[in-house]
Tab-separated table of C-alpha atoms in Angstrom:
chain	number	residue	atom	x	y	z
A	1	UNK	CA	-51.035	87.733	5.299
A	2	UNK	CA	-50.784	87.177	8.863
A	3	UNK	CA	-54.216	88.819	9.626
A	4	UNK	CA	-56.427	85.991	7.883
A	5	UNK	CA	-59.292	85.073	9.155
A	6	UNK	CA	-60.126	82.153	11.270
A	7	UNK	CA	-63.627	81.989	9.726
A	8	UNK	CA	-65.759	84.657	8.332
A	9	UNK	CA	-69.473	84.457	6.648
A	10	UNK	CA	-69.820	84.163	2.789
A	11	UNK	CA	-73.274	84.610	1.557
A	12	UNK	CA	-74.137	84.935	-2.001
A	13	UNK	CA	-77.105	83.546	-3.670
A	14	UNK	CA	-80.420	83.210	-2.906
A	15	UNK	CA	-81.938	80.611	-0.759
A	16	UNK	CA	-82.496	77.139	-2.814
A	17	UNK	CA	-83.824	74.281	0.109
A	18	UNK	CA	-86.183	70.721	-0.289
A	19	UNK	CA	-88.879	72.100	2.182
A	20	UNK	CA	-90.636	75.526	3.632
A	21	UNK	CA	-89.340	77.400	6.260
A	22	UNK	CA	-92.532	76.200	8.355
A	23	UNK	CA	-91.075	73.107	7.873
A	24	UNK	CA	-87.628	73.661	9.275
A	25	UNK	CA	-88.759	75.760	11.965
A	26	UNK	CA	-91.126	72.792	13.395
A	27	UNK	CA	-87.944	70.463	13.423
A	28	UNK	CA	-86.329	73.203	15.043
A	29	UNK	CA	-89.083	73.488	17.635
A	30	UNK	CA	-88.921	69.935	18.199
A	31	UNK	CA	-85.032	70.054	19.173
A	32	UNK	CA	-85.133	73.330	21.290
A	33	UNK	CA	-87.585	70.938	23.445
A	34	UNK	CA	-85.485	68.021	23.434
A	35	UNK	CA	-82.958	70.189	24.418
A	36	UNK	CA	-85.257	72.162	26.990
A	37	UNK	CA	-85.717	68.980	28.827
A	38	UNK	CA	-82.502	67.462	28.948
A	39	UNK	CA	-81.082	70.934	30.345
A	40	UNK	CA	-79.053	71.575	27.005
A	41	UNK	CA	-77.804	75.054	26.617
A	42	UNK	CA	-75.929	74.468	22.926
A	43	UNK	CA	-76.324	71.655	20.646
A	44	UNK	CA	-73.427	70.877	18.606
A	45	UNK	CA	-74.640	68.179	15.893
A	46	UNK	CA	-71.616	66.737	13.381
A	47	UNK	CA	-73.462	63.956	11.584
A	48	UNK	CA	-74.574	64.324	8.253
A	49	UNK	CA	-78.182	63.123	8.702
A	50	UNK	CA	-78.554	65.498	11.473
A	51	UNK	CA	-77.201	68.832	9.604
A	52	UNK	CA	-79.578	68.207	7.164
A	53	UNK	CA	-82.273	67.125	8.752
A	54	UNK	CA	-82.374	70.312	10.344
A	55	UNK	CA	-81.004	72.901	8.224
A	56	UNK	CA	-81.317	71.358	4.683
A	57	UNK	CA	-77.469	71.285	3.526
A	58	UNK	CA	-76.289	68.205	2.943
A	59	UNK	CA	-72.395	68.564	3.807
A	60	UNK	CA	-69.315	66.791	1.646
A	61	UNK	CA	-66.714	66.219	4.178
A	62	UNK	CA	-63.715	64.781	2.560
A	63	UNK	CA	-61.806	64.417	5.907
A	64	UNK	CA	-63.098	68.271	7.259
A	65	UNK	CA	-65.667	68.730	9.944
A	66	UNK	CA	-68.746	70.147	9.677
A	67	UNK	CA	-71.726	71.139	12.097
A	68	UNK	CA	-74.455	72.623	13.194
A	69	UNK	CA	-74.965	74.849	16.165
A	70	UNK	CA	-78.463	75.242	17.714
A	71	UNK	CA	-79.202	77.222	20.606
A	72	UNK	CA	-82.266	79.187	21.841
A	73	UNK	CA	-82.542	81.486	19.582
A	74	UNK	CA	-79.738	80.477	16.596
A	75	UNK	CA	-79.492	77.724	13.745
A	76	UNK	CA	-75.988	78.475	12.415
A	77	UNK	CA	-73.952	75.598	9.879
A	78	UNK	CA	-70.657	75.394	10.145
A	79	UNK	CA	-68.720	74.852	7.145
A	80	UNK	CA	-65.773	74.732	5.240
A	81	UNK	CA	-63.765	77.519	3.130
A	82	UNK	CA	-63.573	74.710	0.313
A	83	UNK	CA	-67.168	74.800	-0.405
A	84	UNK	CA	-67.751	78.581	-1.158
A	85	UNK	CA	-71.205	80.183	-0.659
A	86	UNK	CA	-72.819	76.956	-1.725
A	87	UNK	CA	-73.343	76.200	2.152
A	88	UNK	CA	-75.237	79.318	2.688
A	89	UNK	CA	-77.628	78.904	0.134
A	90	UNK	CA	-78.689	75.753	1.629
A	91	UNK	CA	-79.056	76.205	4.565
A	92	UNK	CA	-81.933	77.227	6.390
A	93	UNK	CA	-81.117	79.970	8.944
A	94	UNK	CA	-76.928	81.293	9.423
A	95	UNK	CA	-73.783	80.381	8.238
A	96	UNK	CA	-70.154	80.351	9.266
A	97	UNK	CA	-67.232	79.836	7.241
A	98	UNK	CA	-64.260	78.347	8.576
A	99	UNK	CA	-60.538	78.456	6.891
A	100	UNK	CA	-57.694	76.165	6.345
A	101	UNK	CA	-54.727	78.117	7.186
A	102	UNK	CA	-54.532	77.592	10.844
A	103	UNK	CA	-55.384	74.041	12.768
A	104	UNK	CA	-58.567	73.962	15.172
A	105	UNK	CA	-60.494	76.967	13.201
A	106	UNK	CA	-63.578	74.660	13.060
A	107	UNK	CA	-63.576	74.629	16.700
A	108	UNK	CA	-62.583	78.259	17.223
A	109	UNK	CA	-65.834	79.143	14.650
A	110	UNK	CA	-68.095	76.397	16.885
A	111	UNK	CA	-67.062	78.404	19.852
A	112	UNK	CA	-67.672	81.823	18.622
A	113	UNK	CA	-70.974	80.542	18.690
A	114	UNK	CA	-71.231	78.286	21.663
A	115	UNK	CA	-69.831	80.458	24.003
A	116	UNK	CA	-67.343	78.128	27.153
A	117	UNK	CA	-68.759	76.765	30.269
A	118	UNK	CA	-72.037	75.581	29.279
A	119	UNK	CA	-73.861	72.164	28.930
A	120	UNK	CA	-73.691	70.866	25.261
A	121	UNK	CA	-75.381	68.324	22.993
A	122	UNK	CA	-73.495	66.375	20.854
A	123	UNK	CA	-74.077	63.230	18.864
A	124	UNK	CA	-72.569	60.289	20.719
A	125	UNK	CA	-73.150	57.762	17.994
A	126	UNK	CA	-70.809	60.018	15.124
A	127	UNK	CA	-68.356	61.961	17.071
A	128	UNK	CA	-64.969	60.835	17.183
A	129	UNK	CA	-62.713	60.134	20.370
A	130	UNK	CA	-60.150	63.167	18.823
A	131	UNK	CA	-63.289	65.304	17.992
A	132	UNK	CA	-64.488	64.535	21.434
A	133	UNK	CA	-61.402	65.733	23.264
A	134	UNK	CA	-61.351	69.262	20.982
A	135	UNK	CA	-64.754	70.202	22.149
A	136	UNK	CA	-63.865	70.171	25.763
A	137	UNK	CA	-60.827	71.700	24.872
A	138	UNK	CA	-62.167	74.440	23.061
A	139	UNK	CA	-65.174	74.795	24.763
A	140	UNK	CA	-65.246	74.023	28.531
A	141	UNK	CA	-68.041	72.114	28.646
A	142	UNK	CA	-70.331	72.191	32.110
A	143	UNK	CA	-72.229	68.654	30.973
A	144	UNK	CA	-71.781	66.560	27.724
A	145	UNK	CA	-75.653	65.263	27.009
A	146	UNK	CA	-76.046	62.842	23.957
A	147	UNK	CA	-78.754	64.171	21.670
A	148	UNK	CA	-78.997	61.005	19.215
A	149	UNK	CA	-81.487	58.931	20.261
A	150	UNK	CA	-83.973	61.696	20.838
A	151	UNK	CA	-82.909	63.524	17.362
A	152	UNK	CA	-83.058	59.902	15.890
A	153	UNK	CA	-86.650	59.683	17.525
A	154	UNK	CA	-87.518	62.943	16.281
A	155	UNK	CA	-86.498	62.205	12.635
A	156	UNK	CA	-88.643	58.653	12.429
A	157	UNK	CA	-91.954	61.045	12.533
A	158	UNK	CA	-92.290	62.239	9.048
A	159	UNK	CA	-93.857	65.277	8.479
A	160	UNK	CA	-96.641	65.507	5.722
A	161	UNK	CA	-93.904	67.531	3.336
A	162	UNK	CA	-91.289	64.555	4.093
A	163	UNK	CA	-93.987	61.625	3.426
A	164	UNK	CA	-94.375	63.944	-0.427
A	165	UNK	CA	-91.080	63.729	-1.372
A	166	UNK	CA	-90.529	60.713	-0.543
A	167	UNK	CA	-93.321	59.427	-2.407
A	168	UNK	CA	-92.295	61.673	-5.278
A	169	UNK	CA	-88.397	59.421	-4.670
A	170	UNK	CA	-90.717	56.157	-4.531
A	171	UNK	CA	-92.059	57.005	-8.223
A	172	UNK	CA	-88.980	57.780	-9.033
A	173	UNK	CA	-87.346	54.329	-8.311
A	174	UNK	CA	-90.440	52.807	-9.756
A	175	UNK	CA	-89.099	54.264	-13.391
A	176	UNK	CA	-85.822	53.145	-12.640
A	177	UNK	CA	-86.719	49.732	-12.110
A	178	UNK	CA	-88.693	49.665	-15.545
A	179	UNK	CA	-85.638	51.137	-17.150
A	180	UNK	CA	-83.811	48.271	-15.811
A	181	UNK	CA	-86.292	45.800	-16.616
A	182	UNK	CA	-85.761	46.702	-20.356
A	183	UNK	CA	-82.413	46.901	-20.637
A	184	UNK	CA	-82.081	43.066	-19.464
A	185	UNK	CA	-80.752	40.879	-22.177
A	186	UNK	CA	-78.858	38.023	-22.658
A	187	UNK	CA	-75.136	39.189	-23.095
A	188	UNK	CA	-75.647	42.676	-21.343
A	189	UNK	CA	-73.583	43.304	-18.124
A	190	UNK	CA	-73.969	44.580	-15.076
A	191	UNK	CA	-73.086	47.486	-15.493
A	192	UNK	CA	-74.840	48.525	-18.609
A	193	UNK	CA	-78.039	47.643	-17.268
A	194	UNK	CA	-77.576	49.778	-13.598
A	195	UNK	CA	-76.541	52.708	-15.981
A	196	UNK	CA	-79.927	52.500	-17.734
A	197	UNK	CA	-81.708	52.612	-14.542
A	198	UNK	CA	-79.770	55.217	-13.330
A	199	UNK	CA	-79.853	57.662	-15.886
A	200	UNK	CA	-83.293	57.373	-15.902
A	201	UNK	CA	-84.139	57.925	-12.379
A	202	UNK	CA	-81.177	61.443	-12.300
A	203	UNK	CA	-83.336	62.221	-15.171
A	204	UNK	CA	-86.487	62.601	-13.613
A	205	UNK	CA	-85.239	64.056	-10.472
A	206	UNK	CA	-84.173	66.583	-12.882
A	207	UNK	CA	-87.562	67.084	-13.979
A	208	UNK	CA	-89.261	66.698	-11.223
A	209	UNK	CA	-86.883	69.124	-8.538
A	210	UNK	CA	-85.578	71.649	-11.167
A	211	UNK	CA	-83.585	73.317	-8.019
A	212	UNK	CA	-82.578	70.395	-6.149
A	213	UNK	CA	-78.848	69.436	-5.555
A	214	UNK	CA	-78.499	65.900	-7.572
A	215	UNK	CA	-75.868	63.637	-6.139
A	216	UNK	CA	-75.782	59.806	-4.960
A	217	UNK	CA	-78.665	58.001	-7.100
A	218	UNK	CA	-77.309	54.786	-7.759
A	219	UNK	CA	-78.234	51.652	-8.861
A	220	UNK	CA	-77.383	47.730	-7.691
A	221	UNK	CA	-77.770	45.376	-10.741
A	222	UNK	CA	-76.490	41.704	-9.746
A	223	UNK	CA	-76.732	38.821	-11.147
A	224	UNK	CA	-76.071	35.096	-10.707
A	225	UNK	CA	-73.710	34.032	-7.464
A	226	UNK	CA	-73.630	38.063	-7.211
A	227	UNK	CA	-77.090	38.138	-5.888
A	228	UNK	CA	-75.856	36.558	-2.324
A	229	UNK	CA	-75.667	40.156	-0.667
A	230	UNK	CA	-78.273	42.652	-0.551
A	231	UNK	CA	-75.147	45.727	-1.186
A	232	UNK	CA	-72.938	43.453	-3.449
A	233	UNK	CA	-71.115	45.915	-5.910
A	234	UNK	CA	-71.977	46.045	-9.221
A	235	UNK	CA	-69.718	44.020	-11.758
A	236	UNK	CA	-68.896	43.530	-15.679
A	237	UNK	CA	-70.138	39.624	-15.692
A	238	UNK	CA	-72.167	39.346	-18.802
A	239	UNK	CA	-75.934	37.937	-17.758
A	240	UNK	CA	-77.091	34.200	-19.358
A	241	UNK	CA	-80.233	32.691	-19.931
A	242	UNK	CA	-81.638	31.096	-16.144
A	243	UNK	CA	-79.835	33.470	-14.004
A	244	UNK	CA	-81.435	34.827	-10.887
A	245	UNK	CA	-81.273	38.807	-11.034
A	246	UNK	CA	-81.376	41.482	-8.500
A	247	UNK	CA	-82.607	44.604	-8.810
A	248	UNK	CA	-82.049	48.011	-6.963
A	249	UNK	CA	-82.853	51.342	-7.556
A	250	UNK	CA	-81.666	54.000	-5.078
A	251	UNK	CA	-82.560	57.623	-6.275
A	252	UNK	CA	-81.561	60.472	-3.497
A	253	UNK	CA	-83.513	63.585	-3.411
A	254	UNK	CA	-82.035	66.400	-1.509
A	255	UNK	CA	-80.304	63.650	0.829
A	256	UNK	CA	-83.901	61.608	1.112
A	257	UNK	CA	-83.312	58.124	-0.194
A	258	UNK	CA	-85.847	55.866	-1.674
A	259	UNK	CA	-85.126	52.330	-2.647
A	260	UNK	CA	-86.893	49.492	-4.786
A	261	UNK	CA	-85.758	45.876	-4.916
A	262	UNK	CA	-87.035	43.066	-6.956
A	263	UNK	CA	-85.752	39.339	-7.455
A	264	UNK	CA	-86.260	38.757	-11.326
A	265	UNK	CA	-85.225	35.131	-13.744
A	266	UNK	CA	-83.702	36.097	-17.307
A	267	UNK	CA	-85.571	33.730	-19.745
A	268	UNK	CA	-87.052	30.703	-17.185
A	269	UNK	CA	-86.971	29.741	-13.609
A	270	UNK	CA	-86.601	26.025	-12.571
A	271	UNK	CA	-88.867	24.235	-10.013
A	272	UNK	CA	-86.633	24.631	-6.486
A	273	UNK	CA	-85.835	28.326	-7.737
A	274	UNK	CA	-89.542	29.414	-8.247
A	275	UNK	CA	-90.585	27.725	-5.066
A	276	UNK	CA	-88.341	29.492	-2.924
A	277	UNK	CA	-89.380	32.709	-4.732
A	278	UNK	CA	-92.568	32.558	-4.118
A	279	UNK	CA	-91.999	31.829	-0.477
A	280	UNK	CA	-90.527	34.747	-0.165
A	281	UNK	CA	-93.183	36.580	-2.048
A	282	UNK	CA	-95.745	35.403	0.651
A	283	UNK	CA	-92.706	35.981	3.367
A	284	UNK	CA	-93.152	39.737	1.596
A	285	UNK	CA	-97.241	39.946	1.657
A	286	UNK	CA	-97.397	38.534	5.170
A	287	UNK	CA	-95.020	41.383	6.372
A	288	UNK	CA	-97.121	44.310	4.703
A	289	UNK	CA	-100.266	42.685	6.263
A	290	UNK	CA	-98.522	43.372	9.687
A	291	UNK	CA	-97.542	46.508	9.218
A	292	UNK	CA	-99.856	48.955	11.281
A	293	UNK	CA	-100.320	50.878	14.513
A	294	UNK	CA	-99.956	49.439	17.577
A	295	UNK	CA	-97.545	46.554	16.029
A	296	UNK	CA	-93.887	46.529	17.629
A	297	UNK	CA	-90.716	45.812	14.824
A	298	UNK	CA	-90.267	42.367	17.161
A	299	UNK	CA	-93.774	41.168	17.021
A	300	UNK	CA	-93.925	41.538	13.011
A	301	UNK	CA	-90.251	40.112	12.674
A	302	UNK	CA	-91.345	37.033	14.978
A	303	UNK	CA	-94.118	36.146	12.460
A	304	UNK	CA	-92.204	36.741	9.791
A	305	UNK	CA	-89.303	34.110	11.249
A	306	UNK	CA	-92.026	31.840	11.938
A	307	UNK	CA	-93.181	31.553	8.302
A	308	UNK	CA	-89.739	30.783	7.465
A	309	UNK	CA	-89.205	28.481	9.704
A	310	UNK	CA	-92.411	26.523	9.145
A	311	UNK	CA	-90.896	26.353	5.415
A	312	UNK	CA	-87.083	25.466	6.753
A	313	UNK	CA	-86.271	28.564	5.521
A	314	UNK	CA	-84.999	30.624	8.082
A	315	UNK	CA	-81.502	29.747	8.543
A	316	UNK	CA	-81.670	31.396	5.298
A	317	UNK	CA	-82.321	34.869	6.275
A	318	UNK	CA	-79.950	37.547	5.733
A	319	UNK	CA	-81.113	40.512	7.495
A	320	UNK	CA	-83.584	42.509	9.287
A	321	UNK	CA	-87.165	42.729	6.842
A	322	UNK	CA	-87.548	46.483	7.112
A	323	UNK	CA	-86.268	49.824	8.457
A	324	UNK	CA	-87.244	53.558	8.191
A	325	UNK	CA	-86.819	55.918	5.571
A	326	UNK	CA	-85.972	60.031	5.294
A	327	UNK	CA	-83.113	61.311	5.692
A	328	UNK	CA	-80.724	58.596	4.838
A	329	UNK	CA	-78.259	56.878	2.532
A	330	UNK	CA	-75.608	54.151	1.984
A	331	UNK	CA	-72.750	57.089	3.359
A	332	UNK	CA	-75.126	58.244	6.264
A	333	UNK	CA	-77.707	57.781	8.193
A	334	UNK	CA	-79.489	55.400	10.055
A	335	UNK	CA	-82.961	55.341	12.478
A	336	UNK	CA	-81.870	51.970	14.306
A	337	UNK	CA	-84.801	52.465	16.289
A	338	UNK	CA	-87.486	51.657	13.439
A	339	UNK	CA	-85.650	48.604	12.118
A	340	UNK	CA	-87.961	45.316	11.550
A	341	UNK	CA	-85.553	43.099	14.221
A	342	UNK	CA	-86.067	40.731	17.094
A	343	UNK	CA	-84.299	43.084	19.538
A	344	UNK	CA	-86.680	46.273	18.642
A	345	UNK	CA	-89.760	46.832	20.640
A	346	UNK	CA	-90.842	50.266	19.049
A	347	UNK	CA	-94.321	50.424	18.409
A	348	UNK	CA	-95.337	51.801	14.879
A	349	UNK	CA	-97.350	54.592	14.712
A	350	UNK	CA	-99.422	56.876	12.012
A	351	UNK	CA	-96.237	59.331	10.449
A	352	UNK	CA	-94.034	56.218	9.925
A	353	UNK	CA	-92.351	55.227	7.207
A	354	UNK	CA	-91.094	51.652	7.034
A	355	UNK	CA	-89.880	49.187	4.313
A	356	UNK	CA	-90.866	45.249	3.832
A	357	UNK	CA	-87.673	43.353	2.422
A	358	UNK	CA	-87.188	39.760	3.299
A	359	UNK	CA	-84.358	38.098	1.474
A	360	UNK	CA	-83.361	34.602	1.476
A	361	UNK	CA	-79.722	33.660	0.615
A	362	UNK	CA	-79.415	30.418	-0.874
A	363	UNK	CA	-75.909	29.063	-0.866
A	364	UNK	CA	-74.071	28.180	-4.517
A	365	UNK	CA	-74.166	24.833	-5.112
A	366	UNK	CA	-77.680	24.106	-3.553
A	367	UNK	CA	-81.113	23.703	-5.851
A	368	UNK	CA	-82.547	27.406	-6.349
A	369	UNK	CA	-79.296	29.290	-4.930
A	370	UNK	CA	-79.083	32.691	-5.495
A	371	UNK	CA	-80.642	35.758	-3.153
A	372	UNK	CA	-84.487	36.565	-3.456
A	373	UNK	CA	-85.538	39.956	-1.938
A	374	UNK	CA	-88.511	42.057	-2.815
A	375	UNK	CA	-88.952	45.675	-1.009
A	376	UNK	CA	-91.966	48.030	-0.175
A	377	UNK	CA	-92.210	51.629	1.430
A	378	UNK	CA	-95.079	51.383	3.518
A	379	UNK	CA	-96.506	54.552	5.537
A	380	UNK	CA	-97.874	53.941	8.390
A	381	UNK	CA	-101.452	55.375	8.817
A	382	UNK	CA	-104.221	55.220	11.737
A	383	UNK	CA	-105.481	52.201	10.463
A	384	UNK	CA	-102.850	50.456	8.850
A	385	UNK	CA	-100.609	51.159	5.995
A	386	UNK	CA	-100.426	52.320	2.789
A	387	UNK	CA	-97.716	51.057	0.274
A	388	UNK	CA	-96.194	53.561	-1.866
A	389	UNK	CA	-93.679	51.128	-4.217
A	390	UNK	CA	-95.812	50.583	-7.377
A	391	UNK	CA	-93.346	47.898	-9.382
A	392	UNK	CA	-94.374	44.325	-10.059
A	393	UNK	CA	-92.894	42.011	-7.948
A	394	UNK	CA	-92.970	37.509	-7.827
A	395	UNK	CA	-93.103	35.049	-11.221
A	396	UNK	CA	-96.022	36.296	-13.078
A	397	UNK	CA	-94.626	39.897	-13.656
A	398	UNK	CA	-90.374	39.375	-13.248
A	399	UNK	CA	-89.613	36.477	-15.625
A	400	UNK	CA	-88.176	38.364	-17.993
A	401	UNK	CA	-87.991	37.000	-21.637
């Protein structure tokens, strides 16, 4: 027993990932010359996003690290005993296996690959301070160089095989929200309604990606004074006739998350309710209009604010009115450089993929209060956009009787 291993490859199974190996070897391409550039001998990347942005396995940490290590000529996950050979199979290129019986194995199988004394990329935005102080402990580094924003640049450029599936996840949330949309009733909870929608998307991912790894879908039903935040939990409060309803569909594909939101009225909407909804719908139409190459995420979001505030509706405004899609999800994930905010300049370009999702909050007690969002995925093209979400949205289609 004392000759365990520190880590050791397990490989069983065949290969079972979301896209070609053309595909992963272009994203690897594109970080060898990131990495080229900035000098980098051996990335080390420990976010989730990143792993499987570039390797296809989507990691379940439960308090364990987990990596990938790129260098010249390798691609090699790092992961943990707990998971088996599932890590393997999906991942595209190596894998190394790691054990529990001994502290600091992750780092000891990191630099069996790594080598000591070199320059490294890491993630600055997702390692910790402790995880921080292991690598150069372990691993000697000549130069730490943060790889996230140029990953995080690389990753808002869809690919033609990433723009697919996630049209293939925007269908999918399309059927959720029509699942939804018939299970609303008077009397029906929360939480029997999301179930409906959500069962119906996991369902059709099924059907759709017979070999895909199904975890995370979820659905956001709220209703009443619940609808005041966009990622309000779900609850057991029975729906009445005149409430303002929210809904969102979220189905994951192989970590690629899609997401349709719609404001909807159970039975009737009164005056100062339906007027603020539709100023949000046209909030919602004037964004998509802006929405093409050569606009920057301020310019659009200045227009946007200026609508509202024409209609003394901006104080009202809870959030940015877009951001980019791919590899991301409520746990992980985020391209902070495509969001639709004052303080981002980027300029939008063909291979983008962007949402539209103004929401107004209007506070309980006050004539039409309640939140109103609706929410498009848009792809950017070379002459403007084109809008992927196919659900209904505004009074004449989300009144529901």
């Amino acid at each position: 027993m004392t000759d365990r291993p520190q880590y050791f490859r397990f490989h069983q199974g065949e290969k079972a990932l979301p896209f070609a190996t053309a595909e992963y070897e272009a994203r690897l391409t594109g970080l060898r010359r990131i990495m080229a550039d900035r000098d980098v001998a051996v990335a080390i990347l420990t976010s989730m996003h990143n792993v499987a942005y570039y390797s296809g396995f989507l990691y379940c940490a439960f308090g364990r690290p987990y990596a990938l290590v790129v260098t010249a000529h390798d691609c090699v996950t790092i992961s943990a005993g707990i998971d088996g050979g599932q890590p393997s199979r999906r991942s595209f290129g190596d894998n190394l296996t790691y054990t529990d019986w001994e502290r600091s194995n992750f780092w000891r199988a990191v630099r069996s690959l790594a080598g000591i004394g070199r320059v490294v990329g890491y993630e600055a935005d997702h390692m910790s301070v402790a995880q921080s102080q292991a690598l150069r402990h372990h691993l000697h580094p000549t130069g730490l160089i943060d790889l996230a924003p140029e990953t995080m640049q690389q990753r808002m450029r869809k690919s033609e095989a990433e723009r697919d599936l996630i049209r293939a996840g925007a269908a999918v949330a399309d059927l959720g929200g029509e699942a939804i949309r018939d299970a609303i009733k008077p009397g029906a909870r929360e939480i029997d309604v999301a179930m409906a929608g959500r069962d119906a998307m996991e369902m059709e991912i099924a059907k759709r990606f017979p070999e895909a790894e199904y975890r995370d879908t979820w659905v956001w039903f709220q209703s009443g004074i619940n609808t005041d935040g966009a990622h309000n939990p779900v609850t057991a409060r029975a729906l009445e006739e005149g409430d303002i309803l929210s809904l969102n569909t979220f189905p994951m594909i192989s970590g690629y998350y899609t997401a349709l939101e719609r404001t909807l009225f159970l039975g009737s909407v009164d005056e100062a309710s339906l007027k603020i909804w539709e100023a949000n719908v046209a909030a919602h139409e004037l964004g998509i209009s802006l929405l093409k190459p050569g606009a920057s995420c301020a310019e659009v979001t200045a227009e946007i604010n200026a609508f509202f505030a024409e209609r003394d509706l901006l104080q009202y405004r809870s959030f940015g009115y877009g951001h980019s899609f791919g590899v991301l999800s409520h746990n992980y994930g985020r391209e902070a450089g495509l969001e639709l905010r004052e303080d981002i300049e980027t300029i939008l370009e063909p291979g983008m993929v962007i949402s539209m999702e103004p929401m107004l909050t209007i506070p309980e007690g006050t004539p039409g209060a309640g939140g109103y969002r609706e929410h498009d995925i848009l792809f950017i093209t070379e002459d403007g956009n084109e809008n992927i979400t196919g659900f209904p949205y505004g009074p004449q289609h989300n009144v529901v009787a």
